[in-house]
Coordinates of C-alpha atoms and ligand atoms in Angstrom, one line a residue:
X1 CA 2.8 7.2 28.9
X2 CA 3.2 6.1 25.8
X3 CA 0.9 6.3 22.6
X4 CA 1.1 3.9 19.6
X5 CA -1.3 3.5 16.6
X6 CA -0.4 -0.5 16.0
X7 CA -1.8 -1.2 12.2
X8 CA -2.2 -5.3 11.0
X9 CA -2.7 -6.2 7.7
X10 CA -4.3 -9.1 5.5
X11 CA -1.9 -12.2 7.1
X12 CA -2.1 -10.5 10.4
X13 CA -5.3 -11.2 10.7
X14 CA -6.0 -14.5 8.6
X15 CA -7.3 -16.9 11.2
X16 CA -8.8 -17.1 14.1
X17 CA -5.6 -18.3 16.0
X18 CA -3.4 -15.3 14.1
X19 CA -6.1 -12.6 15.5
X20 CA -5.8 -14.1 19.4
X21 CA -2.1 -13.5 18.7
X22 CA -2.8 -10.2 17.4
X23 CA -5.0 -9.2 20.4
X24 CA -2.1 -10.3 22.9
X25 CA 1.1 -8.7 21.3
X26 CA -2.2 -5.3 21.6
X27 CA -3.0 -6.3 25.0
X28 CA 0.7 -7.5 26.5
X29 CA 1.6 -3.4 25.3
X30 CA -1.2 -2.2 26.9
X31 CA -0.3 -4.0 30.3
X32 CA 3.3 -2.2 29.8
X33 CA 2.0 1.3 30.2
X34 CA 1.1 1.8 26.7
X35 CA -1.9 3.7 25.2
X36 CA -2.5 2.1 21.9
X37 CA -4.8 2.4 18.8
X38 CA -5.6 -0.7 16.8
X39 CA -6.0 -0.2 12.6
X40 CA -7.2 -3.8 11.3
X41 CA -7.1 -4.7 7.5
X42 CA -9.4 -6.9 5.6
X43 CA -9.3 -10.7 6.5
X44 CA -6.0 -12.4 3.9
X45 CA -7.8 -12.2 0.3
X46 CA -10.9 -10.8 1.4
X47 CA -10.6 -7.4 -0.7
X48 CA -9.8 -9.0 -3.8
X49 CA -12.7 -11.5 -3.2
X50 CA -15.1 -8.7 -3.1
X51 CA -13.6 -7.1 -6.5
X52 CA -14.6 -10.1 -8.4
X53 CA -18.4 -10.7 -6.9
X54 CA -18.5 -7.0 -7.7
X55 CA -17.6 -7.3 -11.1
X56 CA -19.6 -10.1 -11.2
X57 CA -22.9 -8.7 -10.0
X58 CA -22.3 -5.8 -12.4
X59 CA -22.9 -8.1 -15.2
X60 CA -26.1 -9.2 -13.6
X61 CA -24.9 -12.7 -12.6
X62 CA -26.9 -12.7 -9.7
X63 CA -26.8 -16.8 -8.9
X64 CA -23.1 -16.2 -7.4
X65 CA -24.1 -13.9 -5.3
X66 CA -25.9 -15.7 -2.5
X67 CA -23.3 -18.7 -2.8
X68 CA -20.4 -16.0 -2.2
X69 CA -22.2 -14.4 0.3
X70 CA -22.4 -18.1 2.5
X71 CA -19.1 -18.2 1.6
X72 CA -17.6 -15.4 3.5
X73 CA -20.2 -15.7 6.3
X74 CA -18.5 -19.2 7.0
X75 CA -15.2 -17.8 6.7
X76 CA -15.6 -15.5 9.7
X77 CA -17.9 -17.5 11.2
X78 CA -14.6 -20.0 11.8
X79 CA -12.2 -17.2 12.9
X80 CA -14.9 -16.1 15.2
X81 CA -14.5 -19.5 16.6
X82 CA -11.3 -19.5 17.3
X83 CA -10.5 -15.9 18.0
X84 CA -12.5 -16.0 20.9
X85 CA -13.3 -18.1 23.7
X86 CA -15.8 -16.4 25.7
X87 CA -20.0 -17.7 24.1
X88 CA -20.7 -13.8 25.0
X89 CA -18.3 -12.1 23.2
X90 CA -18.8 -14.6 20.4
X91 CA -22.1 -14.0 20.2
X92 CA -22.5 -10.5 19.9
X93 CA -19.6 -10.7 17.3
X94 CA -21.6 -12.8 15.2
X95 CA -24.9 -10.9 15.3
X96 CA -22.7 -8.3 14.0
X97 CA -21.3 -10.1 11.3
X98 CA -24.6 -11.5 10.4
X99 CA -25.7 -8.4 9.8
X100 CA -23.1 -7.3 8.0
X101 CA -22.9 -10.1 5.4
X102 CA -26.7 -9.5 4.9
X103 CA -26.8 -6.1 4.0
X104 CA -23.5 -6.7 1.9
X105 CA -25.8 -9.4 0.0
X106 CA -28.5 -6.8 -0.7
X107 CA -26.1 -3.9 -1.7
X108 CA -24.5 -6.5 -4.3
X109 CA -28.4 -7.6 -5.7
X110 CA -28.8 -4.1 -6.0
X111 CA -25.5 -4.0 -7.9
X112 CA -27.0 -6.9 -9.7
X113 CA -30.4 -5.1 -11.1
X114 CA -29.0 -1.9 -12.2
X115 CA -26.7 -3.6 -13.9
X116 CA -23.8 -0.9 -13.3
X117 CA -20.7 -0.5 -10.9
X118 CA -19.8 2.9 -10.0
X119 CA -16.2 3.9 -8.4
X120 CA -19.0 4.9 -5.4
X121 CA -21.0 1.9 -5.5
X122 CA -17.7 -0.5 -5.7
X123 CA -16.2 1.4 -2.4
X124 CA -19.5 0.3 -0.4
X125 CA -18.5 -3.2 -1.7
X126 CA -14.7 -2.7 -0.5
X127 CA -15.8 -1.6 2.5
X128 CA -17.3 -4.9 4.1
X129 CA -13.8 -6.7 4.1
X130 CA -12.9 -4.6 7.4
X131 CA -15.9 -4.0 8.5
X132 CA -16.0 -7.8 9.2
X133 CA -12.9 -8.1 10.3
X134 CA -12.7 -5.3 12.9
X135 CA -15.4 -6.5 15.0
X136 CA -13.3 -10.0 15.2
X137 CA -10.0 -8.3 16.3
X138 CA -12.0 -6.0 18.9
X139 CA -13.7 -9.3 20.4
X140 CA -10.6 -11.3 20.7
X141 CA -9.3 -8.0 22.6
X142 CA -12.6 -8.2 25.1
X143 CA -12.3 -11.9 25.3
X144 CA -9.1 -11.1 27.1
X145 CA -11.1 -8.5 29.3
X146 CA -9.9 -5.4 28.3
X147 CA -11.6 -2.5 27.6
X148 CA -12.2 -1.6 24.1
X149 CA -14.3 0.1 21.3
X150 CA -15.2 -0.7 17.5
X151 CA -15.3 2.3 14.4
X152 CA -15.6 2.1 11.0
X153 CA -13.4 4.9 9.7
X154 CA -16.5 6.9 9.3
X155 CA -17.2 6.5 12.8
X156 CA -13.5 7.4 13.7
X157 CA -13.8 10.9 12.0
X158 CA -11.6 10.1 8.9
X159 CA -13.3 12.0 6.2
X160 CA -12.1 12.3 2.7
X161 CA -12.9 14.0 -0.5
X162 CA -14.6 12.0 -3.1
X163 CA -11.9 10.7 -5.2
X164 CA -13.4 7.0 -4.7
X165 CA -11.3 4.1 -5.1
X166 CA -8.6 6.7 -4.1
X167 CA -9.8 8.7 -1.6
X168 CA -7.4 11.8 0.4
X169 CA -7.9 12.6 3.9
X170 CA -9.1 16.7 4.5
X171 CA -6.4 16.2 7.2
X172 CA -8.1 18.8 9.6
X173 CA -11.3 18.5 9.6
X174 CA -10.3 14.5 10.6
X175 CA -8.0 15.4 13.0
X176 CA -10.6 17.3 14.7
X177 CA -13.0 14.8 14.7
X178 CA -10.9 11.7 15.6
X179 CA -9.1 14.2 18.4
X180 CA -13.0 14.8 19.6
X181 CA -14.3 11.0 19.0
X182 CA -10.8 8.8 19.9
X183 CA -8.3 11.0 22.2
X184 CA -10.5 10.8 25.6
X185 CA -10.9 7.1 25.2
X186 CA -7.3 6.7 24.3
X187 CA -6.5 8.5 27.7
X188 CA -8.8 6.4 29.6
X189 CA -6.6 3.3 28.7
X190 CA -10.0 1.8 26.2
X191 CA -8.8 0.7 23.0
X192 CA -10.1 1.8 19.8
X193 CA -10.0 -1.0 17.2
X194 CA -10.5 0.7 13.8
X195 CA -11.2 -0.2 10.3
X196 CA -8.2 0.6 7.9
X197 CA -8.5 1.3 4.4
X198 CA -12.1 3.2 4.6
X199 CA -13.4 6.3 5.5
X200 CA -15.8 8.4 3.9
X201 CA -16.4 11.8 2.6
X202 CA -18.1 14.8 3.9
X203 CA -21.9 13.5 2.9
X204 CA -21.1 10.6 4.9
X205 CA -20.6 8.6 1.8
X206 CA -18.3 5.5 1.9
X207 CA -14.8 6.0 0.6
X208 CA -11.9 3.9 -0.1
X209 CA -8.2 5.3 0.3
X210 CA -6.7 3.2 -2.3
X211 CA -5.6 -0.8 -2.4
X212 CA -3.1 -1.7 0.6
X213 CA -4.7 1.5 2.4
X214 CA -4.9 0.4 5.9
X215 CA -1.4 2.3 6.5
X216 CA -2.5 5.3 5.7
X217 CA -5.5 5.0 7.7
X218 CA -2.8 3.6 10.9
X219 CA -1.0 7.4 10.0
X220 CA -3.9 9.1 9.6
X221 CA -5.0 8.1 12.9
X222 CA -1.5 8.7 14.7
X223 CA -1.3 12.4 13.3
X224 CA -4.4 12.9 14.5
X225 CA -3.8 11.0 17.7
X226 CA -0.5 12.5 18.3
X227 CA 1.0 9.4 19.1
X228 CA 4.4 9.1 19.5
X229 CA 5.1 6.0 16.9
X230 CA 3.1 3.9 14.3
X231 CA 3.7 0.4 14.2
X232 CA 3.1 -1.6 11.2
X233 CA 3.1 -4.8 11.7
X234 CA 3.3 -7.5 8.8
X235 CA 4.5 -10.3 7.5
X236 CA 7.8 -9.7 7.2
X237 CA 10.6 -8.4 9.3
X238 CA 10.9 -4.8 7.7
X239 CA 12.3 -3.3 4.7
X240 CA 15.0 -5.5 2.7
X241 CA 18.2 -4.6 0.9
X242 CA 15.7 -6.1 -1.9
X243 CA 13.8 -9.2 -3.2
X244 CA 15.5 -12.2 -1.0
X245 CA 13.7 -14.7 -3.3
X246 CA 16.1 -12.7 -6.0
X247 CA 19.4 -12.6 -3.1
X248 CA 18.7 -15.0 -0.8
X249 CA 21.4 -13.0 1.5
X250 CA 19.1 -9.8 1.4
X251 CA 19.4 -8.3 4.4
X252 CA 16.9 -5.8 6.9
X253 CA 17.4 -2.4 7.1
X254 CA 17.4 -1.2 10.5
X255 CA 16.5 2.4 9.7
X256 CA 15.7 4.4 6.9
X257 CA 14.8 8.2 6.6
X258 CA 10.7 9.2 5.6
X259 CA 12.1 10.4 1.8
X260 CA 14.0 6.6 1.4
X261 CA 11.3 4.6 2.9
X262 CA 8.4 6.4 0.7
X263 CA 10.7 5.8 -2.5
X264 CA 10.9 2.4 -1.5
X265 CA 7.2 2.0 -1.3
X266 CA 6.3 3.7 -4.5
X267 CA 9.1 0.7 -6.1
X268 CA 7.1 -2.0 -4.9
X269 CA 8.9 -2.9 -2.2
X270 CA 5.2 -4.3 -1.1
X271 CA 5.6 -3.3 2.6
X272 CA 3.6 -0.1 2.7
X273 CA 0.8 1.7 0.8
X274 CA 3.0 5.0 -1.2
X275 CA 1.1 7.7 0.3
X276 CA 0.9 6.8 3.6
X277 CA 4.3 8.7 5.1
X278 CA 2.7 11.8 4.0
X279 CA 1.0 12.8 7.1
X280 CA 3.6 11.5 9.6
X281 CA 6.8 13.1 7.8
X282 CA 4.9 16.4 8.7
X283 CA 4.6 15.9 12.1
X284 CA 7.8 14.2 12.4
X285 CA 6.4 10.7 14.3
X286 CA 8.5 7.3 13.3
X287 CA 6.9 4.9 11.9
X288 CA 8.2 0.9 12.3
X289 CA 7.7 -1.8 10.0
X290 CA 7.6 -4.8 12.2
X291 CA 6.8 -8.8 11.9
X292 CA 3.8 -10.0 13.5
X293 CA 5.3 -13.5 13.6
X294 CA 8.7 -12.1 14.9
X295 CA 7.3 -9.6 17.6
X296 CA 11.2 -10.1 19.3
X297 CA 12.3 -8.4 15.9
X298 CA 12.8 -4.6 15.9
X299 CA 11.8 -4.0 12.4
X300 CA 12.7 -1.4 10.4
X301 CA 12.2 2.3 12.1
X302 CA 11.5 5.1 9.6
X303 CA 12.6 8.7 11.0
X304 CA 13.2 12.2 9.4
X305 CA 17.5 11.4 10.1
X306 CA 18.3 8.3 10.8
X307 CA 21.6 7.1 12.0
X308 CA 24.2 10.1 11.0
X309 CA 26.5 7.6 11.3
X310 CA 25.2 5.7 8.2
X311 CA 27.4 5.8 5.1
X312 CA 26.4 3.5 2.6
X313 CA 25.1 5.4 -0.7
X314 CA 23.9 2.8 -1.5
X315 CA 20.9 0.8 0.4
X316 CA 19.0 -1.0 -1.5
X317 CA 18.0 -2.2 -5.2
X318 CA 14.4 -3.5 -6.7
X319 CA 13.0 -4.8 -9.7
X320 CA 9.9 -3.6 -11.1
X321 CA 8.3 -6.3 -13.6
X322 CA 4.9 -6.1 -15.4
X323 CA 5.8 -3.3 -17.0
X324 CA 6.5 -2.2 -20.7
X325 CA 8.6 0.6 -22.7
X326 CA 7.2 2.8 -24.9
X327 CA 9.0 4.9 -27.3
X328 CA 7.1 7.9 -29.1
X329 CA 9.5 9.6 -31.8
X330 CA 9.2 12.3 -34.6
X331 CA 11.4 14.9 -35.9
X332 CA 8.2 17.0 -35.8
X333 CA 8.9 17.2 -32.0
X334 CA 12.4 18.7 -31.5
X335 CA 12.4 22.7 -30.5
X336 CA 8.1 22.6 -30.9
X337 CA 7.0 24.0 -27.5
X338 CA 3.9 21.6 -26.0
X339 CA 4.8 18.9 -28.3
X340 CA 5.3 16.5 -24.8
X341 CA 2.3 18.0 -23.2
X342 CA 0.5 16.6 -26.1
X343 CA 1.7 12.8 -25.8
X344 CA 0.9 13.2 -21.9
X345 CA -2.2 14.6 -22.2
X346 CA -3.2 11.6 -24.4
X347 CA -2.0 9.5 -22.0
X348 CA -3.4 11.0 -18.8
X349 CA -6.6 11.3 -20.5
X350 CA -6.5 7.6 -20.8
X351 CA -5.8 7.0 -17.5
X352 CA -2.6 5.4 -18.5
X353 CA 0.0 6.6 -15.2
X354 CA 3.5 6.9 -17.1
X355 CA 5.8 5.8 -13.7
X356 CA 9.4 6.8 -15.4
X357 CA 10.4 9.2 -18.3
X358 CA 13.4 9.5 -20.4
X359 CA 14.7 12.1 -23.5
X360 CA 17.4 13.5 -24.6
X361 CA 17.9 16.8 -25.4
X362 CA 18.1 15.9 -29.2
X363 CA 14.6 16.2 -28.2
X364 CA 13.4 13.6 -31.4
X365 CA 12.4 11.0 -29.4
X366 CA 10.9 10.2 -25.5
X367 CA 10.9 6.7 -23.7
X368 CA 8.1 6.3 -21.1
X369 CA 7.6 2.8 -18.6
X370 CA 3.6 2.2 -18.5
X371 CA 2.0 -1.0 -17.0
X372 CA 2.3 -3.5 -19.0
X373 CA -1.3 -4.2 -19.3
X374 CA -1.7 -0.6 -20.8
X375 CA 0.5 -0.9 -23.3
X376 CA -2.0 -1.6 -25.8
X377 CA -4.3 0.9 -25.3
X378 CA -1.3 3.4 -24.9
X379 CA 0.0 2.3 -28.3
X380 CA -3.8 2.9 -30.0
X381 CA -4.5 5.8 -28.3
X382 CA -1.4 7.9 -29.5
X383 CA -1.6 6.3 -32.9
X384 CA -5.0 8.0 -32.9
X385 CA -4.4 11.3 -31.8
X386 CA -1.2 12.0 -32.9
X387 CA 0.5 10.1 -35.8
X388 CA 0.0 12.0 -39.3
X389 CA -1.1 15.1 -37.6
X390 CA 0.9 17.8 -38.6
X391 CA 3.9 15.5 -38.8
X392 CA 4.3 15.8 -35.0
X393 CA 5.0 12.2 -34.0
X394 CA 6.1 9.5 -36.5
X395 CA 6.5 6.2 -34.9
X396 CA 5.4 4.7 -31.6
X397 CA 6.9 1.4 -31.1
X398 CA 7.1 -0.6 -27.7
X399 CA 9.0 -3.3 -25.7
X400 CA 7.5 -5.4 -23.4
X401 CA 9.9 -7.5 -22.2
X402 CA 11.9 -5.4 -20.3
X403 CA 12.0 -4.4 -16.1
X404 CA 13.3 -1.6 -14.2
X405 CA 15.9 -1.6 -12.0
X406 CA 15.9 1.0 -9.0
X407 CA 19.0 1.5 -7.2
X408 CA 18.4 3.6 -3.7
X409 CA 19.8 5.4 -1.2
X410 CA 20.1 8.9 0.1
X411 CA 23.5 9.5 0.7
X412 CA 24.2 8.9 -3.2
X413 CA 22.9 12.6 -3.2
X414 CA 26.0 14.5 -4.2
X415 CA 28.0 11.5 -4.0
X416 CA 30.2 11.1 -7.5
X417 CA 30.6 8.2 -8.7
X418 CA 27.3 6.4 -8.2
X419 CA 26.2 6.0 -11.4
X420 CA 29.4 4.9 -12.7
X421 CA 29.6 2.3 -10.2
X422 CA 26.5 0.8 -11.0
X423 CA 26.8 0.7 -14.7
X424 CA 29.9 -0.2 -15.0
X425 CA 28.8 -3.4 -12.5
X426 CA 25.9 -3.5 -15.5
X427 CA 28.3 -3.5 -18.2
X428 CA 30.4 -6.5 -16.6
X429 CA 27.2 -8.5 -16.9
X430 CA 27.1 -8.2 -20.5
X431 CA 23.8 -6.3 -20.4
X432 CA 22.5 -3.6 -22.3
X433 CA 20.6 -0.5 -20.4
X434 CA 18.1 0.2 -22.4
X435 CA 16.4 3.7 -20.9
X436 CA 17.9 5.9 -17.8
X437 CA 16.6 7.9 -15.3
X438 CA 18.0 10.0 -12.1
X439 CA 15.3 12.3 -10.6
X440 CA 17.3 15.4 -9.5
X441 CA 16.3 14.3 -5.6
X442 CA 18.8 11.8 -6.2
X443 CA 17.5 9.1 -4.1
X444 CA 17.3 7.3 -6.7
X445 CA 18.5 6.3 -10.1
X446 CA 16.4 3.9 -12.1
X447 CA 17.7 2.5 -15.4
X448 CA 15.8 -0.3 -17.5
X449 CA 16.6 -3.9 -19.1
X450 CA 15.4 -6.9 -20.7
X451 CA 13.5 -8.3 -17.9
X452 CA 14.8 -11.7 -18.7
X453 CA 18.4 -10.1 -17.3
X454 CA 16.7 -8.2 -14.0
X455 CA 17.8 -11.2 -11.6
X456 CA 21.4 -11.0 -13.0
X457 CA 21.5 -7.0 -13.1
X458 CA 19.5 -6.8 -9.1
X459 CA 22.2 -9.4 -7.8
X460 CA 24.8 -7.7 -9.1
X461 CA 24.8 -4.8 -7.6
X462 CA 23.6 -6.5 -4.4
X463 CA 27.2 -7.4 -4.5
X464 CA 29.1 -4.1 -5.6
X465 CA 27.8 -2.2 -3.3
X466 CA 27.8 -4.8 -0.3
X467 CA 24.6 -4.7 0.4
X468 CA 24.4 -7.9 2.3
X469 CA 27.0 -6.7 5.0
X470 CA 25.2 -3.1 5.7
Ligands
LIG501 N1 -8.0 -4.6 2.5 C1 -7.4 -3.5 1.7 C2 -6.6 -4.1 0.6 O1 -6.5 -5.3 0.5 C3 -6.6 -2.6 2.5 C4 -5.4 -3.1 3.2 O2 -5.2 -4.3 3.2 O3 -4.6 -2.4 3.7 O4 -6.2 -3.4 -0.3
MG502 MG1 -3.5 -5.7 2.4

């Protein structure tokens, strides 16, 4: 028989009517001889909601708090409505929620008088967006009388070390417990309907495993479940050639190995959380992006080898906006051993995550690609620490109108001719590259331009390397 962990995010889960769609594409699965696990996300917006009354209640602005609180009580109080039909299951799904929304109000008061927000503290907050929706999805299930089971994470077994906001599974110690806690109700055909996204860490404290972190709990779970697929499904039909709002002719890919799939996630392709193929590439289980709106779709299926078969080099292209160049040069820094590890260190010091790199051996001068919103810290902070000293560094300048462009595939490993392909396509355009990058894994090769050119450069090489016929 068949075991699936089946993992529905924000839109999944919206209203009332999506979550009695999600409990019968769960249940329909179940009648066809399936054992399945069920990994619910945070009601559409409800995370962010609860960053702001955070923030809020950290700068003592306690009147929101009580009209936010109403707020969100209403919210599920509708979807309870109409996820439901049965006045039993309603009822206990409310008493839950009630309860939930009330101790939510008195952890954000607290919040409120000590006048502080901690990573920990603002994880608690987090928390409350699935644990009201996962007593929703697990009534709509019961509503349609099958057997089933509510867990926070915690509950599950997932238990994490105490990087808050951030939070890593101590993969065997959970797999123990979730074996232990989940496996014999798996086998007895209950299902367990489980909060994505939080967990906690080995004092039982409440931990987050970073935004969009409801995948990771879905293959979390299936590792420790050994089930033999994870389904995410979303809003969308799977992984695209790139942005169709960019090339309306953007096309699905039907398959995709673990290594192309996670570089496609860390470039913002926004269909899964980056770190949460780690556990399943391991243990070798597939993984497939599906549309919850689409269910007769077969998504996108992520495998160690995909299709031998497969010969494109090229599979897919992205634009990363919001972000900003920043250029640190000297003369002081050629042939001076550490003199990088010094500009990183100010930068990881300042929390500033540097996402590409570029320099040349004439070693004078290296281009970085920050956040955009960083930028001027970035700028201040190495102005600080290292202009004038010692004649290290002599200018840092920035551009913040620029984008990257990242052109994917795994077969362009050791193919020739790749990057000539796609900047010659560039050069057609008229457009200047301004910065280059090709990681040695080849999977990818990311270059950068004036963002006001990204459309042109993306669409492109859509077309040079065929993308909408693959
Ligand atoms: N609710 C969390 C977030 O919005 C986790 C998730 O949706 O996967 O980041
Ligand atoms: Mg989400």
């Amino acid at each position: 028989m068949k075991k699936i962990v089946m993992k529905f995010g924000g839109t999944s889960v919206a209203t009332g009517e999506n979550i009695r769609h999600v409990a019968s594409l769960v249940t329909q699965n179940a009648k066809n001889d399936c054992r399945i696990a069920v990994v619910v996300s945070a009601l559409a917006g409800v995370t962010n909601t609860l960053i702001e009354i955070a923030e809020q209640a950290k700068k003592s602005d306690e009147k929101h708090i009580q009209a936010f609180t109403k707020e969100l009580l209403d919210k599920h109080l509708a979807t309870i409505s109409t996820a439901m039909t049965s006045k039993q299951v309603q009822k206990e799904v409310t008493q839950i929620t009630e309860k939930t929304i009330a101790e939510l109000e008195k952890v954000l008061t607290g919040i409120c008088y000590v006048g502080e927000l901690t990573p920990k503290s603002k994880d608690y907050v987090l928390s409350f967006g699935e644990r009201l929706s996962a007593p929703i999805v697990w009534g709509a299930i019961k509503d349609l009388k099958f057997e089933t089971q509510c867990f926070t994470g915690k509950e599950a077994g997932i238990v994490t070390d105490s990087n808050f906001g951030e939070a890593d599974p101590l993969m065997n110690f959970t797999t123990h417990l979730i074996h232990e806690r989940l496996g014999p109700l798996l086998e007895k055909g209950v299902i367990p309907v489980v909060t994505g996204y939080i967990a906690a860490n080995q004092d039982g404290i409440v931990t987050t495993v970073g935004r969009g972190g409801s995948d990771y709990t879905a293959t979390i779970l299936g590792v420790a479940l050994g089930v033999d697929e994870v389904w995410i499904w979303t809003d969308v039909d799977g992984i695209m050639t790139t942005d169709p709002k960019i090339v309306p002719k953007a096309k699905m890919l039907p398959q995709l190995s673990y290594q192309e799939a996670a570089e496609m996630a860390i470039f913002g392709a926004k269909v899964m959380h980056p770190r949460a193929l780690e556990p399943v590439i391991k243990e070798n289980i597939p993984v497939r992006i599906r549309n919850v709106f689409h269910p007769e779709n077969q998504g996108t299926l992520i495998t160690k080898e995909p299709d031998a078969k497969a010969t494109e080099v090229v599979k897919a292209v992205a634009m990363i906006k919001d972000v900003a160049m920043l250029n640190v040069s000297g003369a002081g820094m050629v042939g001076a051993p550490g003199s990088y590890a010094k500009v990183f260190d100010v930068l990881g010091k300042n929390n500033i995550n540097v996402m590409m790199i570029s320099t040349a051996v004439s070693e004078a001068n290296i281009s970085m690609i920050i956040r955009r919103g960083l930028l001027g810290r970035a700028i201040s902070n190495l102005e600080i620490a290292l202009l004038d000293r010692g004649g290290l560094v002599s200018e840092v300048s920035a551009e913040d109108d620029v984008a990257v462009i990242a052109v994917m595939g795994a077969n362009m490993k050791g193919t020739l001719g790749v990057a000539s392909r796609i900047f010659t396509t560039v050069a057609r355009k008229g457009i200047n590259i301004r910065m280059i990058a090709q990681g040695s894994s080849e999977l990818n090769i990311s270059f950068v331009v004036k963002e006001k050119d990204g459309t042109a450069v993306v669409r492109a090489i859509h077309e040079e390397f065929n993308l909408d016929k693959i």
